[in-house]
Amino acid sequence: MNGPVSLWQRLRAGFLRAGDRPVAAAPRGDTHSAQATESLRALLDDPDIPTAIRSSLAVDFARLEAMLGKLERGELHIAVFGRVSVGKSALANALLGEDAFTVGVLHGTTREAARRSWQEVAGNGVHLIDTPGIDELDGEAREKLAFDVAGVSDLVVFVVDGDMTQRERDALQLLARTERPLLLALNKADRYGEDERKHLLERLREHATGLVRADDVVAIAAQPAPLKRLRVDADGIEHAELVEQMPDLDALRDRLTAIVEREGRTLAALNASLFAGRVSDQVGTRIAEARRELADKVIRQYCIAKSLAVALNPIPVADLLAAGALDAALVMHLGRVYGLPLTKGEAGSLIAVISAQLAALMGAIWGVHLVASALKGLSAGLSTVVTAGAQGALAWYATELVGRAAEKYLIAGKSWGEKGPKRVVTEIVESLDRDSILREAREEILKRLRDRKAD
């Protein structure tokens, strides 16, 4: 293929690089199939995937199970794709040599995806999938089905019956993004003269540049129009009759057979591996989202606990010691959330690093915090509540900063990464809206203090 090199192309090149060496294709394909099977089984059996995430991705995991079975049976799936009435079902039937798929003149005869074995190539190993037309009148659901089927097929034959429409060009682009090999077949080629057919093939190759190999753009006639001829009977009377013509699929059949025999099992292995990779990415994303949501709740709980501890402690400066203990507990709790438990010593060291960076950035805030702590012990009545609210809000904000910095450290696998702690902490400080956090904290603290007083 021309154009940018896709992930599928890179994997395929790596799998097939040994093709220049005198090694039989079947053993190489068996190796690739075994590798993909092992990868799928590992993902399906991974004990670290939470039940809730498995449930949310149930359709994808069911598809993984189906792909695993397909690999173990040595199957290759070829999807026949295209607009309504371009002859997809007729092509599939002609390849099979039997009327397995419905063929009709009604708009959109194929209502859903259907699959049959292509015995001619590899026993029961190769399966043809006929798909609904991409331009059904009520076709949004069927079009989605067609793309879904093509997305899990190992090879796609895109069928047209003339120069490509804009919808067909768009569909070809979309199919190319599913990262699997495409063949482009000009069906009903018998309707065109030799020069016109040659011109159409050139146009199709232009449309498919970077998406389909030039050699994989072929002309076929799945269901040629009957040939009219005159027959003279014994009395010398002429009769016009229609003679059915045999399908002309040699160019497509040769290309398909060559691909299947040379790299069929490898294509199936690649397709399964790519799909497993996408599911694995989704699992990782869902786990990260779940951890972030839980981490948000944990940080907020500690923000409330620490701010109240500071606000309610009447002893000057002693509240800061309690706050430090809560910071350590927060960091250790976050470590468990992210599956990277921290010892007390590790938590203390991490807090020391974060605090040092915060102190350098926010010396004035900590100065106010210490003054407020001292004043609180000398205050009484409403002034104590107001001072405690202000000091508690600062403690809330400090906890938010410590929690977010520790979270970044844990997400990176207990590392500050290339940026280092100074830059990470600075970015966190800059990303948080201090005023809104302080305002929310103060309102929450005062509300809880009033509720306690009412009790």
Coordinates of C-alpha atoms in Angstrom, one line a residue:
M1 CA 0.0 0.0 0.0
N2 CA 1.0 3.6 -0.5
G3 CA 0.7 6.5 1.9
P4 CA 1.4 6.6 5.7
V5 CA 2.4 3.3 7.2
S6 CA -0.4 2.0 9.6
L7 CA 0.0 -0.1 12.7
W8 CA -1.5 -3.0 10.8
Q9 CA 1.1 -2.6 8.0
R10 CA 4.0 -2.5 10.5
L11 CA 2.8 -5.6 12.2
R12 CA 2.2 -7.4 9.0
A13 CA 5.6 -6.4 7.7
G14 CA 7.2 -7.7 10.9
F15 CA 5.2 -11.0 10.7
L16 CA 6.0 -11.5 7.0
R17 CA 9.6 -10.3 6.9
A18 CA 10.7 -14.0 6.9
G19 CA 8.8 -14.4 3.6
D20 CA 12.0 -13.8 1.6
R21 CA 13.6 -16.8 3.3
P22 CA 12.9 -20.4 2.2
V23 CA 10.5 -21.2 5.0
A24 CA 7.1 -22.7 4.5
A25 CA 4.1 -20.3 4.9
A26 CA 2.0 -22.7 7.0
P27 CA 4.4 -23.1 9.9
R28 CA 5.0 -19.4 10.0
G29 CA 1.2 -18.8 10.0
D30 CA 0.8 -21.4 12.8
T31 CA 3.4 -19.5 14.9
H32 CA 1.6 -16.2 14.4
S33 CA -1.7 -17.8 15.3
A34 CA -0.3 -19.4 18.4
Q35 CA 1.1 -16.0 19.5
A36 CA -2.2 -14.3 19.0
T37 CA -4.1 -17.1 20.8
E38 CA -1.8 -16.8 23.8
S39 CA -2.3 -13.0 23.8
L40 CA -6.1 -13.3 23.7
R41 CA -6.2 -16.0 26.3
A42 CA -4.0 -13.9 28.6
L43 CA -6.3 -10.9 28.3
L44 CA -9.5 -12.9 28.8
D45 CA -8.1 -14.6 31.9
D46 CA -6.4 -11.6 33.4
P47 CA -7.4 -11.7 37.1
D48 CA -6.5 -8.0 37.6
I49 CA -9.4 -6.7 35.4
P50 CA -12.2 -5.7 37.8
T51 CA -15.6 -7.4 37.3
A52 CA -17.3 -4.0 36.8
I53 CA -15.0 -3.2 33.9
R54 CA -15.6 -6.7 32.4
S55 CA -19.3 -6.0 32.6
S56 CA -19.1 -2.6 31.0
L57 CA -17.1 -4.1 28.1
A58 CA -19.1 -7.4 27.9
V59 CA -19.7 -7.1 24.1
D60 CA -16.0 -6.6 23.4
F61 CA -15.0 -9.6 25.7
A62 CA -17.6 -11.7 24.0
R63 CA -16.1 -10.8 20.6
L64 CA -12.7 -11.7 22.0
E65 CA -14.0 -15.1 23.0
A66 CA -15.4 -15.5 19.4
M67 CA -12.0 -14.5 17.9
L68 CA -10.2 -16.9 20.1
G69 CA -12.4 -19.7 18.9
K70 CA -11.9 -18.6 15.3
L71 CA -8.1 -18.7 15.7
E72 CA -8.3 -22.1 17.4
R73 CA -10.4 -23.5 14.5
G74 CA -8.0 -21.9 12.0
E75 CA -10.7 -19.8 10.3
L76 CA -10.2 -16.7 8.1
H77 CA -13.2 -14.4 7.5
I78 CA -13.6 -12.4 4.3
A79 CA -16.2 -9.7 4.2
V80 CA -17.9 -8.7 0.9
F81 CA -18.8 -5.0 1.2
G82 CA -20.4 -2.3 -0.9
R83 CA -23.5 -0.3 -1.9
V84 CA -26.9 -1.9 -2.3
S85 CA -27.3 -3.8 -5.6
V86 CA -23.7 -3.8 -6.7
G87 CA -23.7 -7.6 -6.7
K88 CA -22.2 -8.5 -3.3
S89 CA -24.4 -11.5 -2.7
A90 CA -24.0 -12.6 -6.4
L91 CA -20.3 -12.4 -5.9
A92 CA -20.3 -14.4 -2.7
N93 CA -22.5 -17.0 -4.4
A94 CA -20.3 -17.2 -7.5
L95 CA -17.2 -17.7 -5.3
L96 CA -19.0 -20.4 -3.3
G97 CA -20.5 -22.0 -6.4
E98 CA -23.9 -22.2 -4.8
D99 CA -26.8 -19.9 -4.0
A100 CA -26.0 -19.5 -0.3
F101 CA -26.9 -15.8 -0.1
T102 CA -30.1 -14.1 -1.2
V103 CA -29.9 -12.3 -4.5
G104 CA -32.7 -10.1 -5.6
V105 CA -33.6 -6.8 -7.4
L106 CA -35.3 -5.4 -4.3
H107 CA -33.5 -2.5 -2.7
G108 CA -31.4 -3.9 0.1
T109 CA -32.0 -7.6 -0.2
T110 CA -29.3 -8.5 2.4
R111 CA -30.9 -7.5 5.7
E112 CA -28.1 -8.6 8.0
A113 CA -24.7 -10.1 7.9
A114 CA -24.5 -13.7 6.8
R115 CA -21.6 -16.2 6.7
R116 CA -20.8 -19.3 4.7
S117 CA -17.7 -21.6 4.3
W118 CA -15.7 -21.2 1.1
Q119 CA -14.8 -24.9 0.6
E120 CA -12.9 -24.3 -2.6
V121 CA -9.9 -22.6 -0.9
A122 CA -9.3 -24.3 2.4
G123 CA -12.0 -26.6 3.5
N124 CA -14.0 -25.0 6.2
G125 CA -11.3 -22.6 7.1
V126 CA -12.2 -19.7 4.9
H127 CA -15.6 -18.0 5.5
L128 CA -17.3 -15.4 3.3
I129 CA -19.4 -12.8 5.0
D130 CA -22.1 -11.0 3.0
T131 CA -23.0 -7.6 4.5
P132 CA -25.9 -5.2 4.1
G133 CA -25.6 -2.3 1.6
I134 CA -24.0 0.9 2.9
D135 CA -26.7 3.1 1.4
E136 CA -29.9 1.5 2.7
L137 CA -32.8 3.9 2.9
D138 CA -33.2 3.1 6.6
G139 CA -29.6 2.1 6.7
E140 CA -28.0 3.7 9.8
A141 CA -28.3 0.5 11.8
R142 CA -27.4 -1.7 8.9
E143 CA -24.5 0.5 7.9
K144 CA -23.2 0.3 11.4
L145 CA -23.6 -3.5 11.2
A146 CA -21.7 -3.6 7.9
F147 CA -18.8 -1.6 9.4
D148 CA -18.8 -3.8 12.5
V149 CA -18.6 -6.9 10.4
A150 CA -15.8 -5.5 8.3
G151 CA -14.0 -4.4 11.4
V152 CA -13.7 -8.0 12.7
S153 CA -13.1 -9.6 9.3
D154 CA -9.5 -10.4 8.2
L155 CA -9.9 -9.3 4.6
V156 CA -12.5 -7.1 2.9
V157 CA -13.6 -7.2 -0.7
F158 CA -15.1 -3.8 -1.5
V159 CA -17.4 -4.2 -4.5
V160 CA -18.4 -1.3 -6.9
D161 CA -20.2 -1.4 -10.3
G162 CA -18.8 1.8 -11.8
D163 CA -16.8 4.9 -10.9
M164 CA -17.0 5.4 -7.1
T165 CA -19.5 7.7 -5.5
Q166 CA -18.6 10.0 -2.7
R167 CA -20.3 7.7 -0.2
E168 CA -18.2 4.8 -1.5
R169 CA -15.0 6.8 -1.3
D170 CA -15.8 7.8 2.3
A171 CA -16.6 4.2 3.1
L172 CA -13.3 3.0 1.6
Q173 CA -11.4 5.6 3.7
L174 CA -13.2 4.4 6.8
L175 CA -12.5 0.7 6.1
A176 CA -8.9 1.6 5.5
R177 CA -8.8 2.9 9.1
T178 CA -9.8 -0.5 10.3
E179 CA -6.3 -1.6 9.4
R180 CA -6.8 -4.7 7.4
P181 CA -6.1 -5.5 3.7
L182 CA -8.7 -4.4 1.1
L183 CA -9.4 -5.6 -2.4
L184 CA -11.5 -3.4 -4.7
A185 CA -13.6 -5.3 -7.3
L186 CA -15.3 -3.6 -10.3
N187 CA -18.3 -5.9 -10.7
K188 CA -20.6 -6.0 -13.8
A189 CA -17.5 -5.4 -15.9
D190 CA -19.2 -7.2 -18.8
R191 CA -21.4 -4.1 -19.3
Y192 CA -18.4 -2.1 -20.4
G193 CA -16.2 -2.3 -23.5
E194 CA -12.5 -3.0 -23.2
D195 CA -11.4 0.6 -23.3
E196 CA -14.1 1.8 -20.9
R197 CA -13.3 -1.0 -18.5
K198 CA -9.6 -0.1 -18.6
H199 CA -10.4 3.6 -18.0
L200 CA -12.7 2.7 -15.0
L201 CA -10.0 0.5 -13.4
E202 CA -7.5 3.4 -13.7
R203 CA -10.1 5.8 -12.1
L204 CA -10.7 3.3 -9.2
R205 CA -6.9 2.9 -8.6
E206 CA -6.7 6.7 -8.4
H207 CA -9.5 6.8 -5.8
A208 CA -7.8 4.0 -3.9
T209 CA -4.3 5.4 -3.9
G210 CA -2.8 4.8 -0.5
L211 CA -5.6 2.5 0.5
V212 CA -5.5 -0.5 -1.9
R213 CA -2.7 -1.9 -3.8
A214 CA -2.9 -1.3 -7.6
D215 CA -2.8 -5.1 -8.2
D216 CA -5.7 -5.6 -5.8
V217 CA -8.1 -3.5 -8.0
V218 CA -9.6 -6.0 -10.4
A219 CA -12.5 -6.3 -12.8
I220 CA -15.1 -9.1 -12.4
A221 CA -18.5 -10.2 -13.5
A222 CA -20.3 -12.1 -10.8
Q223 CA -23.5 -12.5 -12.6
P224 CA -23.0 -11.6 -16.3
A225 CA -26.0 -10.6 -18.3
P226 CA -27.3 -13.4 -20.5
L227 CA -25.9 -13.5 -24.1
K228 CA -28.6 -13.1 -26.8
R229 CA -28.2 -15.3 -29.8
L230 CA -30.3 -16.6 -32.7
R231 CA -31.1 -20.2 -33.1
V232 CA -32.4 -21.7 -36.4
D233 CA -34.8 -24.6 -36.0
A234 CA -35.2 -27.5 -38.4
D235 CA -37.8 -25.5 -40.4
G236 CA -35.3 -22.7 -40.9
I237 CA -37.1 -20.4 -38.5
E238 CA -35.0 -18.1 -36.4
H239 CA -35.5 -17.9 -32.6
A240 CA -33.9 -15.4 -30.2
E241 CA -32.8 -17.0 -27.0
L242 CA -30.8 -15.9 -23.9
V243 CA -27.8 -18.0 -22.9
E244 CA -26.6 -17.7 -19.3
Q245 CA -22.9 -16.8 -19.0
M246 CA -20.5 -18.2 -16.5
P247 CA -19.2 -15.8 -13.8
D248 CA -15.8 -14.2 -14.6
L249 CA -14.0 -14.1 -11.3
D250 CA -10.6 -15.3 -12.2
A251 CA -8.7 -12.1 -11.3
L252 CA -10.3 -11.8 -7.9
R253 CA -10.2 -15.5 -7.1
D254 CA -6.5 -15.6 -8.0
R255 CA -5.8 -12.6 -5.7
L256 CA -7.8 -14.0 -2.8
T257 CA -6.3 -17.5 -3.2
A258 CA -2.8 -16.1 -3.2
I259 CA -3.4 -14.0 -0.1
V260 CA -5.1 -16.8 1.8
E261 CA -2.5 -19.4 1.0
R262 CA 0.5 -17.1 1.7
E263 CA -0.6 -15.3 4.7
G264 CA -4.2 -16.3 5.7
R265 CA -3.4 -17.4 9.2
T266 CA -1.2 -14.5 9.7
L267 CA -4.0 -12.1 8.7
A268 CA -6.3 -13.8 11.2
A269 CA -3.7 -13.5 13.9
L270 CA -3.1 -9.8 13.1
N271 CA -6.7 -9.0 13.2
A272 CA -7.3 -10.7 16.5
S273 CA -4.1 -9.1 18.0
L274 CA -5.2 -5.6 16.9
F275 CA -8.7 -6.1 18.3
A276 CA -7.2 -7.5 21.6
G277 CA -4.9 -4.4 21.7
R278 CA -7.9 -2.1 21.4
V279 CA -9.8 -3.9 24.1
S280 CA -6.7 -3.8 26.3
D281 CA -6.5 -0.1 25.8
Q282 CA -10.1 0.3 26.7
V283 CA -9.6 -1.8 29.8
G284 CA -6.6 0.4 30.8
T285 CA -8.6 3.6 30.2
R286 CA -11.6 2.3 32.3
I287 CA -9.3 1.2 35.1
A288 CA -7.6 4.6 35.0
E289 CA -10.9 6.4 35.1
A290 CA -12.2 4.3 38.0
R291 CA -9.0 4.9 39.9
R292 CA -9.2 8.7 39.3
E293 CA -12.8 8.7 40.4
L294 CA -11.9 6.8 43.6
A295 CA -8.8 9.0 44.1
D296 CA -11.0 12.1 43.8
K297 CA -13.3 10.8 46.6
V298 CA -10.4 9.8 48.8
I299 CA -8.7 13.2 48.4
R300 CA -12.0 15.0 49.2
Q301 CA -12.5 12.9 52.3
Y302 CA -9.1 13.7 53.6
C303 CA -9.6 17.4 52.7
I304 CA -12.7 17.5 54.9
A305 CA -11.0 15.5 57.7
K306 CA -7.9 17.6 57.7
S307 CA -9.6 20.9 57.5
L308 CA -12.0 20.0 60.4
A309 CA -9.1 18.7 62.4
V310 CA -7.2 22.0 62.0
A311 CA -10.3 24.1 62.5
L312 CA -11.4 22.3 65.7
N313 CA -8.0 22.0 67.4
P314 CA -7.7 24.8 69.9
I315 CA -4.0 24.3 70.6
P316 CA -1.8 26.6 68.6
V317 CA 0.5 24.9 66.0
A318 CA -0.5 21.4 67.3
D319 CA -3.1 21.3 64.5
L320 CA -0.2 21.2 62.0
L321 CA 1.1 18.0 63.5
A322 CA -2.3 16.4 63.2
A323 CA -2.5 17.6 59.6
G324 CA 0.9 16.0 58.8
A325 CA -0.4 12.6 60.1
L326 CA -3.5 12.9 57.8
D327 CA -1.3 13.8 54.8
A328 CA 0.7 10.6 55.4
A329 CA -2.5 8.5 55.7
L330 CA -3.8 10.2 52.4
V331 CA -0.7 9.3 50.5
M332 CA -0.7 5.7 51.7
H333 CA -4.4 5.4 50.8
L334 CA -3.8 6.7 47.3
G335 CA -1.0 4.2 46.9
R336 CA -3.5 1.4 47.5
V337 CA -5.9 3.0 45.1
Y338 CA -3.3 2.9 42.3
G339 CA -2.0 -0.6 43.2
L340 CA 1.3 0.8 44.4
P341 CA 1.3 0.5 48.2
L342 CA 3.6 2.8 50.1
T343 CA 5.3 2.2 53.5
K344 CA 5.2 4.9 56.1
G345 CA 8.8 5.7 55.3
E346 CA 8.0 6.1 51.6
A347 CA 4.9 8.2 52.3
G348 CA 7.0 10.4 54.6
S349 CA 9.7 10.9 52.1
L350 CA 7.1 11.7 49.4
I351 CA 5.4 14.3 51.5
A352 CA 8.7 15.9 52.4
V353 CA 9.5 16.3 48.7
I354 CA 6.0 17.7 47.9
S355 CA 6.1 20.0 50.9
A356 CA 9.5 21.3 50.1
Q357 CA 8.3 22.3 46.6
L358 CA 5.1 23.8 47.9
A359 CA 6.9 25.8 50.6
A360 CA 9.2 27.3 47.9
L361 CA 6.1 28.2 45.8
M362 CA 3.8 29.3 48.6
G363 CA 5.8 30.5 51.5
A364 CA 3.3 33.4 52.1
I365 CA 0.4 31.0 52.4
W366 CA 2.1 28.8 55.0
G367 CA 3.1 32.0 56.9
V368 CA -0.6 33.0 57.1
H369 CA -1.4 29.4 58.2
L370 CA 1.0 29.6 61.1
V371 CA -0.2 33.0 62.2
A372 CA -3.9 31.8 62.0
S373 CA -3.0 28.8 64.1
A374 CA -1.5 31.0 66.8
L375 CA -4.4 33.5 66.8
K376 CA -6.9 30.8 67.0
G377 CA -5.8 29.9 70.5
L378 CA -6.3 33.5 71.6
S379 CA -9.7 34.0 69.9
A380 CA -13.2 33.4 71.3
G381 CA -16.7 33.1 70.1
L382 CA -17.5 34.1 66.5
S383 CA -13.9 35.2 65.8
T384 CA -12.7 31.7 66.6
V385 CA -15.2 30.2 64.1
V386 CA -14.1 32.7 61.4
T387 CA -10.4 32.1 62.1
A388 CA -10.9 28.4 62.2
G389 CA -12.8 28.5 58.9
A390 CA -10.0 30.4 57.2
Q391 CA -7.3 28.2 58.6
G392 CA -9.3 25.0 57.8
A393 CA -9.8 26.2 54.2
L394 CA -6.0 26.6 53.8
A395 CA -5.5 23.1 55.2
W396 CA -8.1 21.8 52.7
Y397 CA -6.3 23.5 49.9
A398 CA -2.9 22.1 51.1
T399 CA -4.3 18.6 51.2
E400 CA -5.7 19.0 47.7
L401 CA -2.2 19.9 46.5
V402 CA -0.5 17.1 48.4
G403 CA -3.1 14.6 47.1
R404 CA -2.8 15.7 43.5
A405 CA 1.0 15.7 43.5
A406 CA 1.1 12.2 45.1
E407 CA -1.5 11.1 42.5
K408 CA 0.8 12.3 39.7
Y409 CA 3.7 10.5 41.3
L410 CA 1.8 7.2 41.5
I411 CA 0.3 7.4 38.0
A412 CA 3.8 7.6 36.7
G413 CA 4.7 4.4 38.6
K414 CA 6.3 6.0 41.7
S415 CA 8.2 8.4 39.5
W416 CA 8.2 12.1 38.9
G417 CA 9.1 11.5 35.3
E418 CA 11.4 13.6 33.2
K419 CA 9.9 16.9 34.5
G420 CA 10.9 16.2 38.1
P421 CA 9.0 17.1 41.3
K422 CA 9.5 20.9 41.0
R423 CA 7.8 21.2 37.6
V424 CA 5.0 18.6 38.5
V425 CA 4.1 20.5 41.7
T426 CA 4.2 23.8 39.9
E427 CA 1.9 22.6 37.2
I428 CA -0.6 21.3 39.8
V429 CA -0.6 24.6 41.7
E430 CA -1.1 26.5 38.4
S431 CA -3.9 24.1 37.3
L432 CA -6.0 24.4 40.5
D433 CA -8.3 27.4 41.1
R434 CA -7.2 28.3 44.6
D435 CA -9.9 30.9 45.2
S436 CA -12.8 28.5 44.3
I437 CA -11.3 25.7 46.4
L438 CA -10.8 28.0 49.4
R439 CA -14.4 29.3 49.0
E440 CA -15.9 25.8 48.8
A441 CA -13.7 24.7 51.7
R442 CA -14.7 27.6 53.9
E443 CA -18.4 27.1 53.2
E444 CA -18.2 23.4 54.0
I445 CA -16.2 23.9 57.2
L446 CA -18.5 26.7 58.5
K447 CA -21.5 24.5 57.8
R448 CA -20.1 21.6 59.7
L449 CA -19.0 23.8 62.6
R450 CA -22.5 25.2 62.8
D451 CA -24.0 21.8 62.7
R452 CA -21.7 20.6 65.5
K453 CA -22.6 23.7 67.6
A454 CA -26.3 23.0 67.0
D455 CA -25.8 19.4 68.3

